[in-house]
PDB file of C-alpha atoms and ligand atoms in Angstrom:
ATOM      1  CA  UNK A 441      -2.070-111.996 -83.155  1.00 54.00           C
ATOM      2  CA  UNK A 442      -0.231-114.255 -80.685  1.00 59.00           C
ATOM      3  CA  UNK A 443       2.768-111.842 -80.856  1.00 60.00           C
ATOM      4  CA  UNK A 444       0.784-108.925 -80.195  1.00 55.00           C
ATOM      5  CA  UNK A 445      -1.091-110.796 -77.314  1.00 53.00           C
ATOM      6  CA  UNK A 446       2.119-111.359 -75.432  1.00 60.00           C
ATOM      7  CA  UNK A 447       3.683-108.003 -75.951  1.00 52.00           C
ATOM      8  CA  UNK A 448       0.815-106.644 -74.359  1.00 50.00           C
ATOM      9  CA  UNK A 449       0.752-109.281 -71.830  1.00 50.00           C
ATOM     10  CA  UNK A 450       4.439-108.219 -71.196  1.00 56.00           C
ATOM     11  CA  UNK A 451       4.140-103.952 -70.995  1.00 55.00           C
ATOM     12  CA  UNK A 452       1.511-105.270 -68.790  1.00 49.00           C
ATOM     13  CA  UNK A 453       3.590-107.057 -66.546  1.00 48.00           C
ATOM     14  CA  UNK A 454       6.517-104.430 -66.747  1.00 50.00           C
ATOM     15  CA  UNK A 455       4.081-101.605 -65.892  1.00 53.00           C
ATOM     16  CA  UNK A 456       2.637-103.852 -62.462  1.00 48.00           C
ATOM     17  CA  UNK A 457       6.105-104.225 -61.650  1.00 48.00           C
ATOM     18  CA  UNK A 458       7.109-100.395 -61.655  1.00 47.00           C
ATOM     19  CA  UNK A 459       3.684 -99.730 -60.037  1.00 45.00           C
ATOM     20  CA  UNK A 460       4.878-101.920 -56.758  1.00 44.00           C
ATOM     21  CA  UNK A 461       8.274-100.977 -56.852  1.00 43.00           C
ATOM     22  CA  UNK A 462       7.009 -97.169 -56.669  1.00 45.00           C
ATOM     23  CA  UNK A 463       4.469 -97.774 -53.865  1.00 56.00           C
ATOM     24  CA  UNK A 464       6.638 -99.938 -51.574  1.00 83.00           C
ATOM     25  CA  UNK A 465       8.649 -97.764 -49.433  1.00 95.00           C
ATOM     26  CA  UNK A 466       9.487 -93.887 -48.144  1.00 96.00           C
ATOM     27  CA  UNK A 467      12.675 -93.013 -50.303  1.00 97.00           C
ATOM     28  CA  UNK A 468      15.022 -90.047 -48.957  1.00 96.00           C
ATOM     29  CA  UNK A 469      13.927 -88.465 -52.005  1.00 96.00           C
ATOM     30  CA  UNK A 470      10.191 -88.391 -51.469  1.00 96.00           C
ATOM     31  CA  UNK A 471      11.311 -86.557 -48.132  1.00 97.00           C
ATOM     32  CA  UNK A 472      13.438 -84.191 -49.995  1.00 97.00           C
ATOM     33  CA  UNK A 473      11.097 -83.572 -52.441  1.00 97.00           C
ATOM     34  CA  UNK A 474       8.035 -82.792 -49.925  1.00 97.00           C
ATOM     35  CA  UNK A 475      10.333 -80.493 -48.130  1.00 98.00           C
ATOM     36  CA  UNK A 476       9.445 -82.182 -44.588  1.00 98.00           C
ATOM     37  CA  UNK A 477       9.842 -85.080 -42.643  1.00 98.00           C
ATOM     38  CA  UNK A 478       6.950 -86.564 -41.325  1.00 98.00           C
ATOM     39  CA  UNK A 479       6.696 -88.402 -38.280  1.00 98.00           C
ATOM     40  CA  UNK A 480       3.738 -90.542 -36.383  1.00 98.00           C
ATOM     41  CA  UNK A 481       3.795 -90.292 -32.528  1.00 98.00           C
ATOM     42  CA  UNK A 482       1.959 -90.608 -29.136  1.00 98.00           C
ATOM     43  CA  UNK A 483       3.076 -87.904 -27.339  1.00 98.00           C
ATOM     44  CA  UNK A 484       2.437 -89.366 -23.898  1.00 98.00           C
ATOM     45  CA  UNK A 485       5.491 -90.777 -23.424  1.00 98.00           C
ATOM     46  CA  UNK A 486       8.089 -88.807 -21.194  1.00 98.00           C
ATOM     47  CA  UNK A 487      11.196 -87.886 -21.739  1.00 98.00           C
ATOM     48  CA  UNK A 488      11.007 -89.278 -25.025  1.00 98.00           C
ATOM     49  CA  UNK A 489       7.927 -87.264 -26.884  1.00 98.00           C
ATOM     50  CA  UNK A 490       5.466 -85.569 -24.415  1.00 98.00           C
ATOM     51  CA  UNK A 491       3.421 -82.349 -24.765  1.00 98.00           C
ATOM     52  CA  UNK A 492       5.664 -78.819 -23.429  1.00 95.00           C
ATOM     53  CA  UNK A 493       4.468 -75.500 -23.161  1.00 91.00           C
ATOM     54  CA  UNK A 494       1.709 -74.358 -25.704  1.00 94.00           C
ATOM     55  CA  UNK A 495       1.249 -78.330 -26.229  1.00 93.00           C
ATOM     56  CA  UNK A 496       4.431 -78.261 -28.249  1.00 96.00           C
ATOM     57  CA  UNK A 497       5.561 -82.221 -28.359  1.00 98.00           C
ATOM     58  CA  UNK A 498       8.943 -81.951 -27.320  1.00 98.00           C
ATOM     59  CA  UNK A 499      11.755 -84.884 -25.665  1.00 98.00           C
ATOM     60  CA  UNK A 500      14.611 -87.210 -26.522  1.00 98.00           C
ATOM     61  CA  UNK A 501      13.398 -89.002 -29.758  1.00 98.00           C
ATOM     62  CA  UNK A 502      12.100 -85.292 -31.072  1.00 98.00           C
ATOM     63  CA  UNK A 503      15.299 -83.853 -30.469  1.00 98.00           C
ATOM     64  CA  UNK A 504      16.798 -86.557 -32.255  1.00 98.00           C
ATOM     65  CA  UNK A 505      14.558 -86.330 -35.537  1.00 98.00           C
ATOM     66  CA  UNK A 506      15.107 -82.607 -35.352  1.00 98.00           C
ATOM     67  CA  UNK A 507      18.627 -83.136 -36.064  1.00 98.00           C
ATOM     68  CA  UNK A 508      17.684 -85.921 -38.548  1.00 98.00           C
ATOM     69  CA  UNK A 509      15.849 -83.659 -40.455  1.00 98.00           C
ATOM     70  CA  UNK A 510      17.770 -80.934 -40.202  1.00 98.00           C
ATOM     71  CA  UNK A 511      20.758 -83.124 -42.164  1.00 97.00           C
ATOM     72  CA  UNK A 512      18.135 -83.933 -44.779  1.00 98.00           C
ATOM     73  CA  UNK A 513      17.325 -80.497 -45.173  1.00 98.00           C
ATOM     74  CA  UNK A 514      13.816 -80.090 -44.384  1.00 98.00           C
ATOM     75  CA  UNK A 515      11.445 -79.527 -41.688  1.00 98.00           C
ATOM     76  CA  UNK A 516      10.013 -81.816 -39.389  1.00 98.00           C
ATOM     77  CA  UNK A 517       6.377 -82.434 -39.578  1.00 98.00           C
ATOM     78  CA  UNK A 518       4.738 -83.978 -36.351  1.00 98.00           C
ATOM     79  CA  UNK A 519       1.585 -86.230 -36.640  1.00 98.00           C
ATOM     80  CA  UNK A 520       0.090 -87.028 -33.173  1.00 98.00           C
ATOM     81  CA  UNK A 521      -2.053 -90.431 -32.330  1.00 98.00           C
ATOM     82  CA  UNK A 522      -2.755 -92.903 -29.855  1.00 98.00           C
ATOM     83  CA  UNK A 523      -0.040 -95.475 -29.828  1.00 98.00           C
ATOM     84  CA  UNK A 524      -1.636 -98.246 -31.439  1.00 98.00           C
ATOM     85  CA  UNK A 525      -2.451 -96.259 -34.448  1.00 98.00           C
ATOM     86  CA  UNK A 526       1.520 -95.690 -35.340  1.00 98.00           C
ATOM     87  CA  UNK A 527       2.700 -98.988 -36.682  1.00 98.00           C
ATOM     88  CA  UNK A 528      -0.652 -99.257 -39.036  1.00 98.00           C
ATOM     89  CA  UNK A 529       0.216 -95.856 -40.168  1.00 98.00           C
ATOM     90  CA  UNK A 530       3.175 -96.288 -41.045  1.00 98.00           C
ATOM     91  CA  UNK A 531       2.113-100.049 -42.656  1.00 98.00           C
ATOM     92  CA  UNK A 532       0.347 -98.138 -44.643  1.00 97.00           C
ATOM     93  CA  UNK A 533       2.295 -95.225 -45.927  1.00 97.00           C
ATOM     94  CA  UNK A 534       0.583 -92.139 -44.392  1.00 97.00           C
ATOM     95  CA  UNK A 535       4.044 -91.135 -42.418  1.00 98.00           C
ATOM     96  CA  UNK A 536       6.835 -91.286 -43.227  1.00 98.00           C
ATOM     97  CA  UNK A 537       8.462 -92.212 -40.063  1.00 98.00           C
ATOM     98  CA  UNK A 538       6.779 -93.763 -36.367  1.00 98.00           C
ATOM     99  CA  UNK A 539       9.216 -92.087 -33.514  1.00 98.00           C
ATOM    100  CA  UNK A 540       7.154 -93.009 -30.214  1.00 98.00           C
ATOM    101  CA  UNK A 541       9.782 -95.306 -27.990  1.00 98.00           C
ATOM    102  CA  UNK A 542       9.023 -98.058 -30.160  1.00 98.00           C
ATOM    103  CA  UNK A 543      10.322-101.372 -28.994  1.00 98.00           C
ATOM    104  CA  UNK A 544      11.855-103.558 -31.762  1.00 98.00           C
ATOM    105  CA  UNK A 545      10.165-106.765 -32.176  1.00 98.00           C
ATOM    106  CA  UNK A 546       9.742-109.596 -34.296  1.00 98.00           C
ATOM    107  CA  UNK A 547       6.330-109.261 -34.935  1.00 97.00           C
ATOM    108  CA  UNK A 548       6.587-106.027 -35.655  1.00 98.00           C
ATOM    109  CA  UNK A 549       8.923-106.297 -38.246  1.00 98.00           C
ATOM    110  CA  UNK A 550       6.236-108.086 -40.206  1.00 98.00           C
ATOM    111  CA  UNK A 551       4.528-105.269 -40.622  1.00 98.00           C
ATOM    112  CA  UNK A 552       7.340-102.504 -40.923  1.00 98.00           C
ATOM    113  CA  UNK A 553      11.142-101.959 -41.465  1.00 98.00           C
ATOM    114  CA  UNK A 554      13.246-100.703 -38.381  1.00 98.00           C
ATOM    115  CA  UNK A 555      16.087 -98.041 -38.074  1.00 98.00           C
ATOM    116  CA  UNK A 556      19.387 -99.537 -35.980  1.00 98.00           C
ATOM    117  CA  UNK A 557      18.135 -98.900 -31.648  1.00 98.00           C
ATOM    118  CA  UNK A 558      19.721 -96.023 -30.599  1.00 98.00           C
ATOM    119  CA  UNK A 559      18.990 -97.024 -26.880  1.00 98.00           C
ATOM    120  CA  UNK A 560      18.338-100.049 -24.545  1.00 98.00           C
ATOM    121  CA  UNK A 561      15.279 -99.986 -22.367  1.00 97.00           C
ATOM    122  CA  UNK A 562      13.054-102.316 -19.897  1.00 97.00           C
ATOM    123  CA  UNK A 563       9.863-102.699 -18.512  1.00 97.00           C
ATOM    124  CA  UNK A 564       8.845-101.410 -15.109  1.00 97.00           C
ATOM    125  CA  UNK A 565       6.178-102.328 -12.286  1.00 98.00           C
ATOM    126  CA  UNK A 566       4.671 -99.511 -10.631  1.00 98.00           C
ATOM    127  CA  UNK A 567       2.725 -99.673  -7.477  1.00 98.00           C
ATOM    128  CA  UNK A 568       1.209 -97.510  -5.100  1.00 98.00           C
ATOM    129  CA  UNK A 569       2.817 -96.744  -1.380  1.00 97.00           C
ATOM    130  CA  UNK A 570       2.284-100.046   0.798  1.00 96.00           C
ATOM    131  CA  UNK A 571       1.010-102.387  -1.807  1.00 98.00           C
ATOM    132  CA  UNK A 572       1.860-105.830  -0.941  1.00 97.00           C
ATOM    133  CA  UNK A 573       3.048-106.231  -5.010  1.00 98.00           C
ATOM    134  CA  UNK A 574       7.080-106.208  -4.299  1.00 97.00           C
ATOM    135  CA  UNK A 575       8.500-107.989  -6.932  1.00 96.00           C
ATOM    136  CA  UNK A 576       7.345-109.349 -10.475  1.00 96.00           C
ATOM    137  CA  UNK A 577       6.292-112.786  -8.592  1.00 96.00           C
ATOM    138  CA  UNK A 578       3.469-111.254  -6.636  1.00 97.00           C
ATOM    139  CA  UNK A 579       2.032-110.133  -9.763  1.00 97.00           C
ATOM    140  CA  UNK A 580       0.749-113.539 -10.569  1.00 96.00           C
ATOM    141  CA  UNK A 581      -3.135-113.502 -10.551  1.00 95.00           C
ATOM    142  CA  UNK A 582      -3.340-110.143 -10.347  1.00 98.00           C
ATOM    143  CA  UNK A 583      -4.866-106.948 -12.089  1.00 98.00           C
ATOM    144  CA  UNK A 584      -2.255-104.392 -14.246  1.00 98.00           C
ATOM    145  CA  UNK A 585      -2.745-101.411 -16.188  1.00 98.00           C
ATOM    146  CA  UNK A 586      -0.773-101.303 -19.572  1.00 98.00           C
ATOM    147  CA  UNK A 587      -1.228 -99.318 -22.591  1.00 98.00           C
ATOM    148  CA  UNK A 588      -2.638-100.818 -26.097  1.00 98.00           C
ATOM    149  CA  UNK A 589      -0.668-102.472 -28.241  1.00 98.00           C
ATOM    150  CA  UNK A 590       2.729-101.450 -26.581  1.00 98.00           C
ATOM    151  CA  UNK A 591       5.096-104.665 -25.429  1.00 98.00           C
ATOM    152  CA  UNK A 592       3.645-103.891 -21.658  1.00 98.00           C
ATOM    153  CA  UNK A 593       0.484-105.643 -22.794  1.00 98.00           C
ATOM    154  CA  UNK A 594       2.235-108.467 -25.033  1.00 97.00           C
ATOM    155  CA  UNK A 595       4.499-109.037 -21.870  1.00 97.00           C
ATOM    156  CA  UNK A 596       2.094-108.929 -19.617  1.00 97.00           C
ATOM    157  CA  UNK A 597      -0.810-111.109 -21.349  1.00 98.00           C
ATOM    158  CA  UNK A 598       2.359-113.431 -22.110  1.00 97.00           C
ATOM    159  CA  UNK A 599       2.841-113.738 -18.598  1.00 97.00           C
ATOM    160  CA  UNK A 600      -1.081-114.648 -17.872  1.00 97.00           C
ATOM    161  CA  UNK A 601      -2.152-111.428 -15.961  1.00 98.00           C
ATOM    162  CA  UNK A 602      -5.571-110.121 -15.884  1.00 98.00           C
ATOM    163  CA  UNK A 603      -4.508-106.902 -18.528  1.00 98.00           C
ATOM    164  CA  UNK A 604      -6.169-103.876 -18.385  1.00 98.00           C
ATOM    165  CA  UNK A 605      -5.943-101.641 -21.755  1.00 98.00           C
ATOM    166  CA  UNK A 606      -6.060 -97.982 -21.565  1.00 98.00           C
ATOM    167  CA  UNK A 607      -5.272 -95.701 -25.515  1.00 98.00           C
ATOM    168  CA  UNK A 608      -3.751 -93.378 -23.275  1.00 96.00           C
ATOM    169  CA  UNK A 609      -0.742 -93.915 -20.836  1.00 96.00           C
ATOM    170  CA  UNK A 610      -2.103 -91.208 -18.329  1.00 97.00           C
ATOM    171  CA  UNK A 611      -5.199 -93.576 -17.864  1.00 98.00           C
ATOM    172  CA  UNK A 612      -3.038 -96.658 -17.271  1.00 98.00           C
ATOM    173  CA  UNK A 613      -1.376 -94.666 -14.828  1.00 98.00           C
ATOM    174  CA  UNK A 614      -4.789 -92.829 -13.220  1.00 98.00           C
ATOM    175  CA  UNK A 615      -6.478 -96.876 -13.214  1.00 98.00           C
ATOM    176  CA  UNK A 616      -3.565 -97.869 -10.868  1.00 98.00           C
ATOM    177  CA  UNK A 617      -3.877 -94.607  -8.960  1.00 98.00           C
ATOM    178  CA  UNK A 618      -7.295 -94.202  -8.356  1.00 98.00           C
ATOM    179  CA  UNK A 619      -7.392 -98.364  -7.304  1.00 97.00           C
ATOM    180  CA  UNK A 620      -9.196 -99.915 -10.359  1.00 98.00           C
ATOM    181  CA  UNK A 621      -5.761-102.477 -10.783  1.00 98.00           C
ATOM    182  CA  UNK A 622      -3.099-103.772  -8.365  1.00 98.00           C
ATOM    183  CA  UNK A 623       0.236-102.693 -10.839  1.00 98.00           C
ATOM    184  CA  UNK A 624       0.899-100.681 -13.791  1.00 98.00           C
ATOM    185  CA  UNK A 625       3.641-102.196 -16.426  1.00 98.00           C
ATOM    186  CA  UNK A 626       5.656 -99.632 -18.770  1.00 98.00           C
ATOM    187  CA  UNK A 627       8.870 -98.692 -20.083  1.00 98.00           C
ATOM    188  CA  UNK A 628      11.302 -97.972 -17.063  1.00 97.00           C
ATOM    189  CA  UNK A 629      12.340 -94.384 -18.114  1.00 98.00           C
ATOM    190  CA  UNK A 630       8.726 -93.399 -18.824  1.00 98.00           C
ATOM    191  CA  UNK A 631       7.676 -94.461 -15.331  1.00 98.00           C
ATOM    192  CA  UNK A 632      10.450 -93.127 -13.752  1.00 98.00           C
ATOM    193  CA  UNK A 633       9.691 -89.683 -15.543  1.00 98.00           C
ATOM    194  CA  UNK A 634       5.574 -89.836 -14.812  1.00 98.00           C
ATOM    195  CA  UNK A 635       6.243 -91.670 -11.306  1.00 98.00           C
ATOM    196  CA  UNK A 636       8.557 -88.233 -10.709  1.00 98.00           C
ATOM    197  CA  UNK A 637       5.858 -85.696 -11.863  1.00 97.00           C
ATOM    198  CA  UNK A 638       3.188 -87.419  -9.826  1.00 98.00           C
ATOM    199  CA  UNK A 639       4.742 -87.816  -6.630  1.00 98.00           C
ATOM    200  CA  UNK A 640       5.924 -84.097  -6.503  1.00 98.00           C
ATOM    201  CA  UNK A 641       2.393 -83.154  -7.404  1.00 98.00           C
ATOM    202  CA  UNK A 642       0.787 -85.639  -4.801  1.00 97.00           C
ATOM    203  CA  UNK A 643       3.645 -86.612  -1.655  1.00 97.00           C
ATOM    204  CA  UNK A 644       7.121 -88.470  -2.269  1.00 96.00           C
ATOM    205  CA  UNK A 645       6.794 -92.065  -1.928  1.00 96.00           C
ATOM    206  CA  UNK A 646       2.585 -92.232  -3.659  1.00 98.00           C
ATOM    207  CA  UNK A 647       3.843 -94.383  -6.402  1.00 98.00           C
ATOM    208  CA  UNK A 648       6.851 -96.216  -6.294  1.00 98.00           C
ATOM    209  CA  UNK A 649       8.765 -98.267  -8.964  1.00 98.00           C
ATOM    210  CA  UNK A 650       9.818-101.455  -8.218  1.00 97.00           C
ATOM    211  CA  UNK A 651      13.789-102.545  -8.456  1.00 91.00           C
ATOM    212  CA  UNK A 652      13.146-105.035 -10.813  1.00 90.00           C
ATOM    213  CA  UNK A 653      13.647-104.640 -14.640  1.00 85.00           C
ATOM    214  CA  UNK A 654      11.804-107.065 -16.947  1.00 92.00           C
ATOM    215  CA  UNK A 655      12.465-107.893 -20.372  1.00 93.00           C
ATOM    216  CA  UNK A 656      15.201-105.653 -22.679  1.00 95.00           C
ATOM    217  CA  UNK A 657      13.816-103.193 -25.273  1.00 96.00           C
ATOM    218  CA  UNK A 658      15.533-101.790 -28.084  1.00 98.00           C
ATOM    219  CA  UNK A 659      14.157 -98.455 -29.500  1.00 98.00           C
ATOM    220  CA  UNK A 660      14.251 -98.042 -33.208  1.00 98.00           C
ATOM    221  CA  UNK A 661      12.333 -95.903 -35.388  1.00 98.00           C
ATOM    222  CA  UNK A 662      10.317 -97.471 -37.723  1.00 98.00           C
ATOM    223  CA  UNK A 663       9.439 -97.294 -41.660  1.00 98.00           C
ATOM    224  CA  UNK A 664       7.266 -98.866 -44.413  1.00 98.00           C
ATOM    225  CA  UNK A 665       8.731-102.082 -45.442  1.00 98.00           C
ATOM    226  CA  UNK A 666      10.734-101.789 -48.566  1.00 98.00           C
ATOM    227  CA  UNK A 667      12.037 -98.812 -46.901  1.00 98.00           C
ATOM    228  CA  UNK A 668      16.056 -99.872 -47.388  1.00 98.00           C
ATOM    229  CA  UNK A 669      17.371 -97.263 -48.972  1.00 98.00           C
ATOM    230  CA  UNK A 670      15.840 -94.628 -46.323  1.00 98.00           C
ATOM    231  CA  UNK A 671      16.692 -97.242 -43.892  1.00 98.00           C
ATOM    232  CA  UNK A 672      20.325 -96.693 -44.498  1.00 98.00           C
ATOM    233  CA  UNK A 673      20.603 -93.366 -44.783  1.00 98.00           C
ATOM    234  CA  UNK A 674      19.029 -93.079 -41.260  1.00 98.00           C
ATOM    235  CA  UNK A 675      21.545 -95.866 -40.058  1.00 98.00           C
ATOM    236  CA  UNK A 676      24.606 -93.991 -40.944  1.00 98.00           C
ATOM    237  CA  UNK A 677      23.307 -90.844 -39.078  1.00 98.00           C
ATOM    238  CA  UNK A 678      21.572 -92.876 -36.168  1.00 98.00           C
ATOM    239  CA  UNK A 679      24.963 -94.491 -35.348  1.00 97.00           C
ATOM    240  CA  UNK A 680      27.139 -91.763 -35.904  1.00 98.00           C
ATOM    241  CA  UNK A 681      25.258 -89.986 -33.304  1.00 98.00           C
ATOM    242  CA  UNK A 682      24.968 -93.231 -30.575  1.00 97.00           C
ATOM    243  CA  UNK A 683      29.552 -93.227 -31.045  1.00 97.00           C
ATOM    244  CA  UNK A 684      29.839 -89.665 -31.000  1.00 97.00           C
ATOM    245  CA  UNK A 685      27.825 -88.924 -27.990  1.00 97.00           C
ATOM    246  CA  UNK A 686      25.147 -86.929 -29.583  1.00 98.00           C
ATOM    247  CA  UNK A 687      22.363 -89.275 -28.459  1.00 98.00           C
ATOM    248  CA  UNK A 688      24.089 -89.619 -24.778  1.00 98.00           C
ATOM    249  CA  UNK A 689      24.006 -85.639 -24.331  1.00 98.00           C
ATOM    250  CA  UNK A 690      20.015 -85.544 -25.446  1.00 98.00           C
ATOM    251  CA  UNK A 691      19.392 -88.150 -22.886  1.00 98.00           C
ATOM    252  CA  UNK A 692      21.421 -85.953 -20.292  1.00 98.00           C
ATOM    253  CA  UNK A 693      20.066 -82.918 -20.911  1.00 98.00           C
ATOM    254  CA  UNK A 694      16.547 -84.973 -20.006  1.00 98.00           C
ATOM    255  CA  UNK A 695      18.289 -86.432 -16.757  1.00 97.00           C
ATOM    256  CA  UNK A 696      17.673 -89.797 -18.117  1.00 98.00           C
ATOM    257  CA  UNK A 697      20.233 -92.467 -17.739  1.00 97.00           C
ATOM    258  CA  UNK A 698      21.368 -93.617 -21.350  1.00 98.00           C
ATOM    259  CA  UNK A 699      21.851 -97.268 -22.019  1.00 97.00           C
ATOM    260  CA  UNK A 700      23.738 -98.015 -25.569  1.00 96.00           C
ATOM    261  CA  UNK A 701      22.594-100.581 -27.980  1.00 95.00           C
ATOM    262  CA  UNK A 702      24.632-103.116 -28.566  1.00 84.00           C
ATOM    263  CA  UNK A 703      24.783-102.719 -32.270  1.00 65.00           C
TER     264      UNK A 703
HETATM  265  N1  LIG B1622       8.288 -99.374 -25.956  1.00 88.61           N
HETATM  266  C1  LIG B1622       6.921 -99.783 -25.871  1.00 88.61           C
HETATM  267  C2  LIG B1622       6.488-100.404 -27.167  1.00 88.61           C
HETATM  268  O1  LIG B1622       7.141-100.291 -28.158  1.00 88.61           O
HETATM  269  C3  LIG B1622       5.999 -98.646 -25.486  1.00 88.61           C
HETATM  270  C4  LIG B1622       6.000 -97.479 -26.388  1.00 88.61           C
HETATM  271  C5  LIG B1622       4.901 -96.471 -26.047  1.00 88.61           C
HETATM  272  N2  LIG B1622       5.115 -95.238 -26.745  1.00 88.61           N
HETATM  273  C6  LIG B1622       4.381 -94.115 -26.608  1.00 88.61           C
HETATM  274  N3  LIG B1622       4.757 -93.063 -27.271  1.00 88.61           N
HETATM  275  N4  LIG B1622       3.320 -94.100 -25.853  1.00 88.61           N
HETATM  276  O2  LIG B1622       5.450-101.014 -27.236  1.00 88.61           O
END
């Protein structure tokens, strides 16, 4: 009876342990197998996933994945949600990849693997014409826009500002616009992209970025932890394409100016 009580208790154990090692992780053969790719992303970030003609999202990082896929063999399916709904997603399995400019962090890594960066970036101050904000010291005590859950807000709580929130980065831009905070913090190529389209829409000069970079972001993509084996598949691809200039002509073909990662 004792035997058969720890044989059992044994298949038992051996079965739990297949169970977790089947449910931890997106393997490239569960993307092979589903025929598609599936990413999770906020497409309100310019140049690197916005909405195009016909609400297409189109940019950098979805030119990137295209090609991604494309070496898998399958299709690329595009999820759209508000930023701070990627990371959980992906936490919990529903995608099988976030692609949304997403910084690398240590915090963040609890909660998901990350790809190698494929580019440097920083965050920016934004201002309107004549505000007396002109450098990152006069924005102690005062009111900035950022959007939720992005490193804008960790930054910018870290650094004891009064942080407005917005889902959206179009209504952390509008809150700075239409006067409801002083500054608006986010990623310098985004700003430079959204500063661009406003100010041809509304006079040169109505929002201005400031010349002074804060912190340094590498973008990764990002996967569900356990993730290695998809992780280095990605890698080997991801890299080829930073040394061979693949990633450097995206980002030119988007006028943006392409810093490597150092990896
Ligand atoms: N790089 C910043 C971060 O990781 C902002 C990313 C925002 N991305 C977006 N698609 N809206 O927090």
């Amino acid at each position: 009876m004792k035997k058969l009580l720890s044989l059992l208790l044994a298949a038992l154990l051996l079965s739990l342990a297949l169970v977790s090692c089947s449910s931890g992780g997106t393997t490239v053969d569960d993307i092979k197998k589903a025929g598609t790719l599936t990413i999770a992303t906020s497409p309100d970030f310019p140049p690197f996933e916005s909405l195009g003609e016909g609400n297409q999202v189109e940019g950098i990082e979805i030119e990137i994945l295209e090609k991604i896929a494309e070496k898998f063999g399958v299709t690329l399916t595009i999820e759209q949600m508000d930023f701070d709904s990627v990371i959980p997603g992906i936490n919990a399995g529903k995608y099988d990849l976030g692609v949304s400019g997403i910084t690398v962090t240590e915090s963040r890594k609890k909660n998901v693997l990350f790809t190698d960066p494929y580019c440097l970036a920083a965050q920016a101050i934004v201002v309107t014409a004549g505000s007396p904000i002109t450098s990152k010291a006069d924005l102690t005590g005062k009111t900035v826009s950022v959007q939720t859950g992005t490193t804008a807000e960790d930054y910018c709580m870290g650094e004891g500002y009064d942080v407005k929130g917005f889902a959206a980065n179009n209504d952390a831009e509008s809150a700075l616009v239409t006067g409801k905070v002083d500054a608006w913090v986010i990623d310098d190529l985004t700003a430079a992209e959204m500063v661009k389209a406003y100010n041809a829409e509304n006079g040169e000069g109505s929002l201005v970025i400031l010349d002074e970079a804060m912190t340094t972001e590498p973008y990764a993509f990002a996967m569900q932890l356990g993730s290695e084996g998809l992780a280095a598949e990605l890698n080997k691809i991801i890299n080829e394409m930073v040394s061979d200039g693949t990633i450097a002509a995206i980002f030119e073909k988007y006028e943006a100016p392409y810093t490597a990662p150092h990896n």
